[in-house]
Amino acid sequence: MKKKRLLSVGLLLVLVLSTLLAACSSDKKDGTESNTNTGDSKKEKTLVFGRGGDSVSLDPITVTDGESFKVTQNIFETLINFGEQDTTLQPGLATKWEGSKDGLTYTFDLQEGVKFQDGTDFNAEAVVKNFDRWMSGNAKKFPYFASMFGGFKGDKEAVIKDVKADGDYKIVMTLNRPQAPFLKNLAMSPFGIASPTAFEKEGDKFGDNPVGTGPFKFVSWKRNDSVTIEKNTDYWKEGLPKLDKIVFRSIPDNSARLNALNTGEIDLADGVNPSDVASIKSNDKLQIFERPSLNVGYLGLTVTRPPFDNVKVRQAVNYAIDKQAIIDAFYEGKAEIAKNPMPPVVEGYNDEVKGYEYNPEKAKALLKEAGYDGKQIELWAMPVPRPYMPDGQKIAEAIQKNLADVGMKAKIVSYEWATYLDKAAKGEADAFLLGWTGDNGDADNFLYTLLDESNIGSNNYTFFKNKETHKLLLKAQTEVDKEKRNELYQKAQVILSEEAPWVPLAYSTPLLAGKKGIVDFLPHPTGSDILSKVDIK
């Protein structure tokens, strides 16, 4: 009896071991890799994306920061898409569109058979409800809508008059005035179409429970740690997305983020220090990605706060800063000196603007002429690395030294990212480091959005206003002749250089690093990457 029982147990163990070995063999043949096991022979394809900061909100219309758009671009979709690595216009949730000759009416045909991630039908009525929501807001609630479309219902300078359904899958937009970049504006990340069912139910909490039509749907958000999204199994584009799950991890320090990539904690890292490129390239398990340049990093000078309410002081600070030394130290050749508020790749750039060379003596003379009293200023350092600003703290320290050399004392301060942006938007900073990655490749998206009086309180953090630039920028919005439009922008750049609300620092080429197995990742110049085609081999 005992021998029989032992024999039975032995046979059972052999069978169990055989099953386990077969399962392991099956795993190896499967060919998929991941950080997350689903519990069967096939593993989930999970991409862990390390980034410099947390999202502010996951409701795209309420935010202006790139960290939020990194996530929302994959949950929501816009009526019009950009090209894979440029800002050419491509079909999105709209299959085609047509504008009237006078530029005041646009008709859009919509995709059919698309559903939001909560099961709500995508149709003309849903689009109208999104625009009604946006147009009934205000600049504080929906800052990008104000910046891009001039205002809200009833506002004198509002671009959009109304949006109406023409049947189930066609909408007609009527404008109060023509807007040259209108279609490009619609393709921007903030204007992702949301489920009316969800935003009507959630109200102000919609940013914590986002619902769109995109390739991934929201799972969870652990503040200052991670946002998780997963495959939308009912996505309307066949065969997409390739990944099962994406986890956006917040790792503010660049070196810590790269270390996490090296140790396998993350698969893709944004905000790579240019100084780390050589070590990444020497690692056969990693690869470098370059994002096409469409940005500017700058030092903003709030013109409503002394001493920067004096144009001579602002000009002095421009002369005081050694931009080349900053680029050499922190960008490692992956940037060029900036002299205008928009990069040279944008049409309408004025290369004739001389800008300000590094000239401490000229800076001292201007401060003396201005009657600067030597009072200490606050210099705000960005708490997170951004494509245009790889290390805000160290760049602030370099600027602090430059200013001290010409007799201006500066105390460096910083805040958590969302607080930093909120306080800067309210004009609470003396001088602040910030930057901008273009959303649509148009000059309007830099000059009007960042430096026009209409956008004070939203994206114009310096509170700069000038009657002449205001006229030029508004006229450029309605000018359809390309050459005439470029001339208007070039004139505006001359005035902006003289008035000096910014110290433009650098136009950078942002870098990312990832595991060798990542394929079909094409970083977009806007910084908002659609990850539906990305795969892990």
mmCIF file of C-alpha atoms in Angstrom, residues 140-482:
data_model
loop_
_atom_site.group_PDB
_atom_site.id
_atom_site.type_symbol
_atom_site.label_atom_id
_atom_site.label_comp_id
_atom_site.label_asym_id
_atom_site.label_seq_id
_atom_site.Cartn_x
_atom_site.Cartn_y
_atom_site.Cartn_z
ATOM 1 C CA LYS A 140 -9.697 80.698 -16.401
ATOM 2 C CA LYS A 141 -11.624 77.492 -17.015
ATOM 3 C CA PHE A 142 -10.609 76.849 -20.643
ATOM 4 C CA PRO A 143 -7.422 78.903 -21.256
ATOM 5 C CA TYR A 144 -6.487 77.325 -24.582
ATOM 6 C CA PHE A 145 -9.892 77.997 -26.098
ATOM 7 C CA ALA A 146 -9.443 81.682 -25.260
ATOM 8 C CA SER A 147 -5.915 81.697 -26.697
ATOM 9 C CA MET A 148 -6.758 79.965 -29.950
ATOM 10 C CA PHE A 149 -10.255 81.217 -30.678
ATOM 11 C CA GLY A 150 -10.206 84.752 -29.284
ATOM 12 C CA GLY A 151 -12.948 84.353 -26.700
ATOM 13 C CA PHE A 152 -16.279 82.791 -25.787
ATOM 14 C CA LYS A 153 -19.965 83.257 -26.615
ATOM 15 C CA GLY A 154 -20.766 86.943 -26.668
ATOM 16 C CA ASP A 155 -17.128 88.109 -26.585
ATOM 17 C CA LYS A 156 -16.273 90.854 -29.059
ATOM 18 C CA GLU A 157 -13.175 89.111 -30.463
ATOM 19 C CA ALA A 158 -14.504 85.527 -30.405
ATOM 20 C CA VAL A 159 -13.700 83.640 -33.609
ATOM 21 C CA ILE A 160 -16.424 80.980 -33.465
ATOM 22 C CA LYS A 161 -20.027 82.151 -33.762
ATOM 23 C CA ASP A 162 -21.793 78.787 -33.576
ATOM 24 C CA VAL A 163 -21.476 75.065 -34.279
ATOM 25 C CA LYS A 164 -24.538 73.176 -35.533
ATOM 26 C CA ALA A 165 -25.388 69.639 -36.587
ATOM 27 C CA ASP A 166 -26.522 68.986 -40.168
ATOM 28 C CA GLY A 167 -27.815 65.446 -39.844
ATOM 29 C CA ASP A 168 -26.156 62.730 -37.746
ATOM 30 C CA TYR A 169 -22.662 62.918 -39.215
ATOM 31 C CA LYS A 170 -22.107 66.449 -40.466
ATOM 32 C CA ILE A 171 -21.445 69.692 -38.598
ATOM 33 C CA VAL A 172 -21.297 73.297 -39.771
ATOM 34 C CA MET A 173 -19.118 75.863 -38.004
ATOM 35 C CA THR A 174 -19.814 79.555 -38.551
ATOM 36 C CA LEU A 175 -17.166 82.129 -37.661
ATOM 37 C CA ASN A 176 -17.481 85.777 -36.682
ATOM 38 C CA ARG A 177 -14.294 86.542 -38.590
ATOM 39 C CA PRO A 178 -11.891 84.529 -40.744
ATOM 40 C CA GLN A 179 -8.973 82.909 -38.939
ATOM 41 C CA ALA A 180 -6.043 81.746 -41.052
ATOM 42 C CA PRO A 181 -4.857 78.985 -38.647
ATOM 43 C CA PHE A 182 -8.405 77.836 -37.797
ATOM 44 C CA LEU A 183 -8.042 74.239 -39.040
ATOM 45 C CA LYS A 184 -4.608 73.840 -37.445
ATOM 46 C CA ASN A 185 -6.034 75.077 -34.161
ATOM 47 C CA LEU A 186 -8.754 72.423 -34.275
ATOM 48 C CA ALA A 187 -6.081 69.716 -34.598
ATOM 49 C CA MET A 188 -4.421 70.732 -31.325
ATOM 50 C CA SER A 189 -4.449 68.448 -28.270
ATOM 51 C CA PRO A 190 -6.749 70.639 -26.099
ATOM 52 C CA PHE A 191 -9.626 70.146 -28.511
ATOM 53 C CA GLY A 192 -10.029 66.400 -28.068
ATOM 54 C CA ILE A 193 -13.690 65.435 -28.335
ATOM 55 C CA ALA A 194 -15.035 64.116 -25.023
ATOM 56 C CA SER A 195 -18.030 61.946 -24.206
ATOM 57 C CA PRO A 196 -20.981 64.268 -23.435
ATOM 58 C CA THR A 197 -22.422 61.579 -21.179
ATOM 59 C CA ALA A 198 -19.235 61.614 -19.104
ATOM 60 C CA PHE A 199 -18.598 65.363 -18.842
ATOM 61 C CA GLU A 200 -22.253 66.110 -18.114
ATOM 62 C CA LYS A 201 -22.201 63.511 -15.327
ATOM 63 C CA GLU A 202 -18.783 64.350 -13.859
ATOM 64 C CA GLY A 203 -18.797 68.140 -14.176
ATOM 65 C CA ASP A 204 -15.577 69.640 -12.782
ATOM 66 C CA LYS A 205 -14.345 66.145 -11.884
ATOM 67 C CA PHE A 206 -14.229 65.044 -15.518
ATOM 68 C CA GLY A 207 -10.443 65.616 -15.473
ATOM 69 C CA ASP A 208 -10.182 62.749 -12.973
ATOM 70 C CA ASN A 209 -12.338 60.386 -15.054
ATOM 71 C CA PRO A 210 -11.670 61.221 -18.729
ATOM 72 C CA VAL A 211 -13.578 59.533 -21.551
ATOM 73 C CA GLY A 212 -12.805 59.971 -25.248
ATOM 74 C CA THR A 213 -12.754 57.925 -28.458
ATOM 75 C CA GLY A 214 -8.998 57.293 -28.459
ATOM 76 C CA PRO A 215 -6.934 54.100 -28.639
ATOM 77 C CA PHE A 216 -6.490 53.900 -24.858
ATOM 78 C CA LYS A 217 -8.915 54.350 -21.991
ATOM 79 C CA PHE A 218 -8.261 55.690 -18.520
ATOM 80 C CA VAL A 219 -7.597 53.258 -15.670
ATOM 81 C CA SER A 220 -6.105 55.111 -12.692
ATOM 82 C CA TRP A 221 -4.155 58.151 -11.531
ATOM 83 C CA LYS A 222 -1.887 58.161 -8.493
ATOM 84 C CA ARG A 223 -0.999 61.830 -8.030
ATOM 85 C CA ASN A 224 2.709 62.675 -8.480
ATOM 86 C CA ASP A 225 3.417 59.028 -9.241
ATOM 87 C CA SER A 226 1.684 57.483 -12.251
ATOM 88 C CA VAL A 227 -1.196 57.520 -14.700
ATOM 89 C CA THR A 228 -2.293 54.190 -16.182
ATOM 90 C CA ILE A 229 -4.248 53.771 -19.407
ATOM 91 C CA GLU A 230 -5.184 50.521 -21.137
ATOM 92 C CA LYS A 231 -6.096 49.287 -24.610
ATOM 93 C CA ASN A 232 -9.502 50.375 -25.875
ATOM 94 C CA THR A 233 -10.663 46.996 -27.213
ATOM 95 C CA ASP A 234 -13.501 48.697 -29.122
ATOM 96 C CA TYR A 235 -11.235 51.214 -30.856
ATOM 97 C CA TRP A 236 -12.506 52.075 -34.326
ATOM 98 C CA LYS A 237 -9.149 51.761 -36.141
ATOM 99 C CA GLU A 238 -8.579 48.091 -36.928
ATOM 100 C CA GLY A 239 -5.455 46.480 -35.457
ATOM 101 C CA LEU A 240 -4.717 49.367 -33.091
ATOM 102 C CA PRO A 241 -3.422 49.963 -30.521
ATOM 103 C CA LYS A 242 -0.530 47.479 -30.411
ATOM 104 C CA LEU A 243 0.141 47.914 -26.687
ATOM 105 C CA ASP A 244 -2.122 46.555 -23.957
ATOM 106 C CA LYS A 245 -1.259 49.130 -21.322
ATOM 107 C CA ILE A 246 0.771 52.320 -20.815
ATOM 108 C CA VAL A 247 1.948 53.590 -17.438
ATOM 109 C CA PHE A 248 3.162 57.204 -17.331
ATOM 110 C CA ARG A 249 5.586 57.391 -14.404
ATOM 111 C CA SER A 250 6.536 60.787 -12.919
ATOM 112 C CA ILE A 251 10.281 60.945 -12.179
ATOM 113 C CA PRO A 252 11.303 64.639 -11.930
ATOM 114 C CA ASP A 253 15.077 64.154 -11.846
ATOM 115 C CA ASN A 254 16.653 63.455 -15.241
ATOM 116 C CA SER A 255 19.432 61.273 -13.833
ATOM 117 C CA ALA A 256 16.997 59.255 -11.728
ATOM 118 C CA ARG A 257 14.809 58.737 -14.805
ATOM 119 C CA LEU A 258 17.740 57.503 -16.875
ATOM 120 C CA ASN A 259 18.784 55.206 -14.030
ATOM 121 C CA ALA A 260 15.234 53.794 -13.975
ATOM 122 C CA LEU A 261 15.600 53.066 -17.702
ATOM 123 C CA ASN A 262 18.938 51.343 -17.144
ATOM 124 C CA THR A 263 17.553 49.165 -14.356
ATOM 125 C CA GLY A 264 14.448 48.205 -16.329
ATOM 126 C CA GLU A 265 11.924 50.068 -14.145
ATOM 127 C CA ILE A 266 10.760 52.027 -17.188
ATOM 128 C CA ASP A 267 10.882 51.373 -20.936
ATOM 129 C CA LEU A 268 10.957 54.904 -22.355
ATOM 130 C CA ALA A 269 12.381 58.111 -20.874
ATOM 131 C CA ASP A 270 11.535 61.675 -21.823
ATOM 132 C CA GLY A 271 13.790 64.647 -21.053
ATOM 133 C CA VAL A 272 17.185 63.022 -21.566
ATOM 134 C CA ASN A 273 20.160 65.214 -20.656
ATOM 135 C CA PRO A 274 22.261 65.865 -23.774
ATOM 136 C CA SER A 275 25.322 64.977 -21.674
ATOM 137 C CA ASP A 276 23.973 61.420 -21.299
ATOM 138 C CA VAL A 277 23.700 60.701 -25.028
ATOM 139 C CA ALA A 278 27.144 59.078 -25.333
ATOM 140 C CA SER A 279 26.495 56.610 -22.512
ATOM 141 C CA ILE A 280 23.079 55.717 -23.937
ATOM 142 C CA LYS A 281 24.501 55.124 -27.409
ATOM 143 C CA SER A 282 27.201 52.862 -25.956
ATOM 144 C CA ASN A 283 24.538 50.664 -24.341
ATOM 145 C CA ASP A 284 23.399 48.056 -26.863
ATOM 146 C CA LYS A 285 20.118 47.596 -24.961
ATOM 147 C CA LEU A 286 19.046 51.232 -25.442
ATOM 148 C CA GLN A 287 18.286 53.632 -28.289
ATOM 149 C CA ILE A 288 18.008 57.423 -28.671
ATOM 150 C CA PHE A 289 14.996 59.209 -30.155
ATOM 151 C CA GLU A 290 15.131 62.826 -31.363
ATOM 152 C CA ARG A 291 11.983 64.925 -31.344
ATOM 153 C CA PRO A 292 11.787 67.359 -34.297
ATOM 154 C CA SER A 293 12.440 70.844 -32.889
ATOM 155 C CA LEU A 294 9.442 73.146 -32.502
ATOM 156 C CA ASN A 295 10.071 74.979 -29.255
ATOM 157 C CA VAL A 296 11.593 77.901 -27.403
ATOM 158 C CA GLY A 297 12.895 78.124 -23.832
ATOM 159 C CA TYR A 298 12.808 81.578 -22.262
ATOM 160 C CA LEU A 299 13.142 83.741 -19.166
ATOM 161 C CA GLY A 300 9.915 85.696 -18.744
ATOM 162 C CA LEU A 301 9.956 89.162 -17.167
ATOM 163 C CA THR A 302 6.601 90.166 -15.695
ATOM 164 C CA VAL A 303 6.143 93.698 -17.027
ATOM 165 C CA THR A 304 3.614 94.698 -14.346
ATOM 166 C CA ARG A 305 6.120 94.110 -11.516
ATOM 167 C CA PRO A 306 9.067 96.386 -10.661
ATOM 168 C CA PRO A 307 11.785 96.496 -11.810
ATOM 169 C CA PHE A 308 10.559 94.875 -15.042
ATOM 170 C CA ASP A 309 7.918 97.515 -15.644
ATOM 171 C CA ASN A 310 10.888 99.482 -17.041
ATOM 172 C CA VAL A 311 11.851 98.493 -20.598
ATOM 173 C CA LYS A 312 15.501 99.453 -20.009
ATOM 174 C CA VAL A 313 15.748 96.968 -17.143
ATOM 175 C CA ARG A 314 14.287 94.261 -19.356
ATOM 176 C CA GLN A 315 16.776 95.090 -22.093
ATOM 177 C CA ALA A 316 19.589 95.063 -19.530
ATOM 178 C CA VAL A 317 18.692 91.544 -18.434
ATOM 179 C CA ASN A 318 18.773 90.441 -22.082
ATOM 180 C CA TYR A 319 22.329 91.778 -22.394
ATOM 181 C CA ALA A 320 23.350 90.276 -19.051
ATOM 182 C CA ILE A 321 22.687 86.630 -19.839
ATOM 183 C CA ASP A 322 25.317 84.482 -21.512
ATOM 184 C CA LYS A 323 23.093 82.284 -23.671
ATOM 185 C CA GLN A 324 25.952 80.481 -25.388
ATOM 186 C CA ALA A 325 27.440 79.409 -22.060
ATOM 187 C CA ILE A 326 24.032 78.088 -20.967
ATOM 188 C CA ILE A 327 23.619 76.131 -24.202
ATOM 189 C CA ASP A 328 27.148 74.723 -23.977
ATOM 190 C CA ALA A 329 26.678 73.666 -20.358
ATOM 191 C CA PHE A 330 23.153 72.252 -20.401
ATOM 192 C CA TYR A 331 22.173 71.458 -23.999
ATOM 193 C CA GLU A 332 25.462 69.934 -25.251
ATOM 194 C CA GLY A 333 25.059 71.100 -28.835
ATOM 195 C CA LYS A 334 21.409 70.039 -29.054
ATOM 196 C CA ALA A 335 20.147 73.636 -29.189
ATOM 197 C CA GLU A 336 20.795 76.981 -30.814
ATOM 198 C CA ILE A 337 20.667 80.488 -29.379
ATOM 199 C CA ALA A 338 17.183 81.988 -29.495
ATOM 200 C CA LYS A 339 16.521 85.620 -30.401
ATOM 201 C CA ASN A 340 12.792 85.573 -31.246
ATOM 202 C CA PRO A 341 9.795 84.128 -29.381
ATOM 203 C CA MET A 342 9.359 81.437 -32.040
ATOM 204 C CA PRO A 343 11.823 79.018 -33.675
ATOM 205 C CA PRO A 344 13.272 79.404 -37.194
ATOM 206 C CA VAL A 345 11.325 76.393 -38.516
ATOM 207 C CA VAL A 346 8.058 78.341 -38.203
ATOM 208 C CA GLU A 347 7.034 80.318 -41.273
ATOM 209 C CA GLY A 348 7.219 84.076 -40.685
ATOM 210 C CA TYR A 349 10.375 83.908 -38.530
ATOM 211 C CA ASN A 350 12.347 87.161 -38.750
ATOM 212 C CA ASP A 351 16.042 86.391 -39.099
ATOM 213 C CA GLU A 352 16.794 90.121 -39.514
ATOM 214 C CA VAL A 353 16.135 90.726 -35.807
ATOM 215 C CA LYS A 354 19.569 91.211 -34.226
ATOM 216 C CA GLY A 355 18.651 90.097 -30.724
ATOM 217 C CA TYR A 356 20.900 90.827 -27.727
ATOM 218 C CA GLU A 357 24.495 89.721 -27.549
ATOM 219 C CA TYR A 358 26.137 88.928 -24.215
ATOM 220 C CA ASN A 359 27.344 92.343 -23.049
ATOM 221 C CA PRO A 360 27.553 92.843 -19.238
ATOM 222 C CA GLU A 361 28.858 96.401 -19.572
ATOM 223 C CA LYS A 362 25.903 97.403 -21.733
ATOM 224 C CA ALA A 363 23.615 95.771 -19.166
ATOM 225 C CA LYS A 364 25.182 97.797 -16.318
ATOM 226 C CA ALA A 365 24.814 101.044 -18.279
ATOM 227 C CA LEU A 366 21.136 100.381 -18.999
ATOM 228 C CA LEU A 367 20.424 99.543 -15.344
ATOM 229 C CA LYS A 368 22.035 102.835 -14.354
ATOM 230 C CA GLU A 369 19.968 104.747 -16.924
ATOM 231 C CA ALA A 370 16.835 103.044 -15.630
ATOM 232 C CA GLY A 371 17.599 104.092 -12.069
ATOM 233 C CA TYR A 372 17.518 100.499 -10.862
ATOM 234 C CA ASP A 373 17.727 100.543 -7.061
ATOM 235 C CA GLY A 374 19.465 97.205 -6.604
ATOM 236 C CA LYS A 375 16.492 95.557 -4.907
ATOM 237 C CA GLN A 376 16.602 91.750 -4.954
ATOM 238 C CA ILE A 377 14.255 89.973 -7.372
ATOM 239 C CA GLU A 378 12.778 86.490 -7.274
ATOM 240 C CA LEU A 379 13.964 84.193 -10.050
ATOM 241 C CA TRP A 380 11.618 81.233 -10.506
ATOM 242 C CA ALA A 381 13.221 77.913 -11.473
ATOM 243 C CA MET A 382 11.104 75.260 -13.175
ATOM 244 C CA PRO A 383 10.671 72.190 -10.946
ATOM 245 C CA VAL A 384 10.470 69.724 -13.840
ATOM 246 C CA PRO A 385 12.631 69.164 -16.918
ATOM 247 C CA ARG A 386 10.945 70.075 -20.184
ATOM 248 C CA PRO A 387 12.081 69.635 -23.805
ATOM 249 C CA TYR A 388 13.066 73.309 -23.989
ATOM 250 C CA MET A 389 14.537 73.409 -20.453
ATOM 251 C CA PRO A 390 16.539 70.278 -19.506
ATOM 252 C CA ASP A 391 17.432 71.479 -15.991
ATOM 253 C CA GLY A 392 15.538 74.512 -14.690
ATOM 254 C CA GLN A 393 17.410 74.710 -11.387
ATOM 255 C CA LYS A 394 20.897 74.728 -12.906
ATOM 256 C CA ILE A 395 19.919 77.161 -15.659
ATOM 257 C CA ALA A 396 18.448 79.442 -12.983
ATOM 258 C CA GLU A 397 21.739 79.265 -11.084
ATOM 259 C CA ALA A 398 23.669 80.279 -14.218
ATOM 260 C CA ILE A 399 21.292 83.214 -14.788
ATOM 261 C CA GLN A 400 21.549 84.174 -11.114
ATOM 262 C CA LYS A 401 25.349 84.456 -11.531
ATOM 263 C CA ASN A 402 24.965 86.498 -14.754
ATOM 264 C CA LEU A 403 22.610 88.917 -13.022
ATOM 265 C CA ALA A 404 24.868 89.228 -9.984
ATOM 266 C CA ASP A 405 27.721 90.202 -12.309
ATOM 267 C CA VAL A 406 25.771 93.285 -13.448
ATOM 268 C CA GLY A 407 24.510 94.239 -9.982
ATOM 269 C CA MET A 408 21.113 92.512 -9.827
ATOM 270 C CA LYS A 409 20.588 90.160 -6.892
ATOM 271 C CA ALA A 410 18.232 87.250 -7.496
ATOM 272 C CA LYS A 411 16.756 84.741 -5.077
ATOM 273 C CA ILE A 412 15.886 81.407 -6.688
ATOM 274 C CA VAL A 413 12.481 79.981 -5.760
ATOM 275 C CA SER A 414 10.373 77.142 -7.099
ATOM 276 C CA TYR A 415 7.038 75.395 -6.610
ATOM 277 C CA GLU A 416 5.343 72.136 -7.509
ATOM 278 C CA TRP A 417 4.631 72.160 -11.273
ATOM 279 C CA ALA A 418 0.881 72.829 -11.258
ATOM 280 C CA THR A 419 1.319 75.533 -8.598
ATOM 281 C CA TYR A 420 4.218 77.060 -10.546
ATOM 282 C CA LEU A 421 2.065 77.445 -13.654
ATOM 283 C CA ASP A 422 -0.942 78.738 -11.739
ATOM 284 C CA LYS A 423 0.996 81.377 -9.817
ATOM 285 C CA ALA A 424 2.937 82.484 -12.917
ATOM 286 C CA ALA A 425 -0.327 82.836 -14.861
ATOM 287 C CA LYS A 426 -1.551 85.171 -12.119
ATOM 288 C CA GLY A 427 1.516 87.401 -12.567
ATOM 289 C CA GLU A 428 3.077 86.548 -9.205
ATOM 290 C CA ALA A 429 6.623 86.001 -10.503
ATOM 291 C CA ASP A 430 9.265 88.690 -11.028
ATOM 292 C CA ALA A 431 11.258 86.617 -13.503
ATOM 293 C CA PHE A 432 10.473 83.004 -14.387
ATOM 294 C CA LEU A 433 11.858 80.213 -16.529
ATOM 295 C CA LEU A 434 9.403 78.654 -18.908
ATOM 296 C CA GLY A 435 9.089 77.666 -22.532
ATOM 297 C CA TRP A 436 6.736 76.549 -25.235
ATOM 298 C CA THR A 437 6.452 73.639 -27.607
ATOM 299 C CA GLY A 438 4.387 74.646 -30.621
ATOM 300 C CA ASP A 439 0.977 73.043 -30.911
ATOM 301 C CA ASN A 440 0.329 73.472 -34.622
ATOM 302 C CA GLY A 441 3.443 74.811 -36.362
ATOM 303 C CA ASP A 442 1.919 78.259 -36.925
ATOM 304 C CA ALA A 443 3.388 81.627 -35.902
ATOM 305 C CA ASP A 444 0.058 82.569 -34.330
ATOM 306 C CA ASN A 445 0.514 79.744 -31.819
ATOM 307 C CA PHE A 446 3.696 81.391 -30.530
ATOM 308 C CA LEU A 447 3.303 85.161 -30.891
ATOM 309 C CA TYR A 448 -0.427 85.643 -30.322
ATOM 310 C CA THR A 449 -0.808 82.814 -27.818
ATOM 311 C CA LEU A 450 2.150 83.790 -25.636
ATOM 312 C CA LEU A 451 2.512 87.557 -25.992
ATOM 313 C CA ASP A 452 -0.799 89.124 -26.971
ATOM 314 C CA GLU A 453 -2.876 91.083 -24.469
ATOM 315 C CA SER A 454 -5.886 88.859 -25.188
ATOM 316 C CA ASN A 455 -4.058 85.986 -23.478
ATOM 317 C CA ILE A 456 -3.087 87.720 -20.237
ATOM 318 C CA GLY A 457 -4.275 85.363 -17.538
ATOM 319 C CA SER A 458 -3.921 82.293 -19.734
ATOM 320 C CA ASN A 459 -0.675 81.787 -21.695
ATOM 321 C CA ASN A 460 0.733 85.333 -21.573
ATOM 322 C CA TYR A 461 2.518 85.012 -18.234
ATOM 323 C CA THR A 462 4.513 88.240 -18.607
ATOM 324 C CA PHE A 463 1.303 90.359 -18.790
ATOM 325 C CA PHE A 464 2.851 92.133 -21.775
ATOM 326 C CA LYS A 465 0.560 94.298 -23.902
ATOM 327 C CA ASN A 466 1.320 96.534 -26.850
ATOM 328 C CA LYS A 467 -1.237 98.236 -29.122
ATOM 329 C CA GLU A 468 0.862 97.840 -32.250
ATOM 330 C CA THR A 469 1.633 94.129 -31.828
ATOM 331 C CA HIS A 470 -2.019 93.518 -30.925
ATOM 332 C CA LYS A 471 -3.125 95.066 -34.235
ATOM 333 C CA LEU A 472 -0.490 93.174 -36.204
ATOM 334 C CA LEU A 473 -1.303 89.794 -34.645
ATOM 335 C CA LEU A 474 -5.059 90.146 -35.081
ATOM 336 C CA LYS A 475 -4.603 91.236 -38.684
ATOM 337 C CA ALA A 476 -2.294 88.275 -39.312
ATOM 338 C CA GLN A 477 -4.992 85.902 -38.076
ATOM 339 C CA THR A 478 -7.381 87.006 -40.818
ATOM 340 C CA GLU A 479 -4.802 87.491 -43.590
ATOM 341 C CA VAL A 480 -4.924 84.597 -46.061
ATOM 342 C CA ASP A 481 -2.104 85.869 -48.322
ATOM 343 C CA LYS A 482 0.964 83.985 -47.031
#
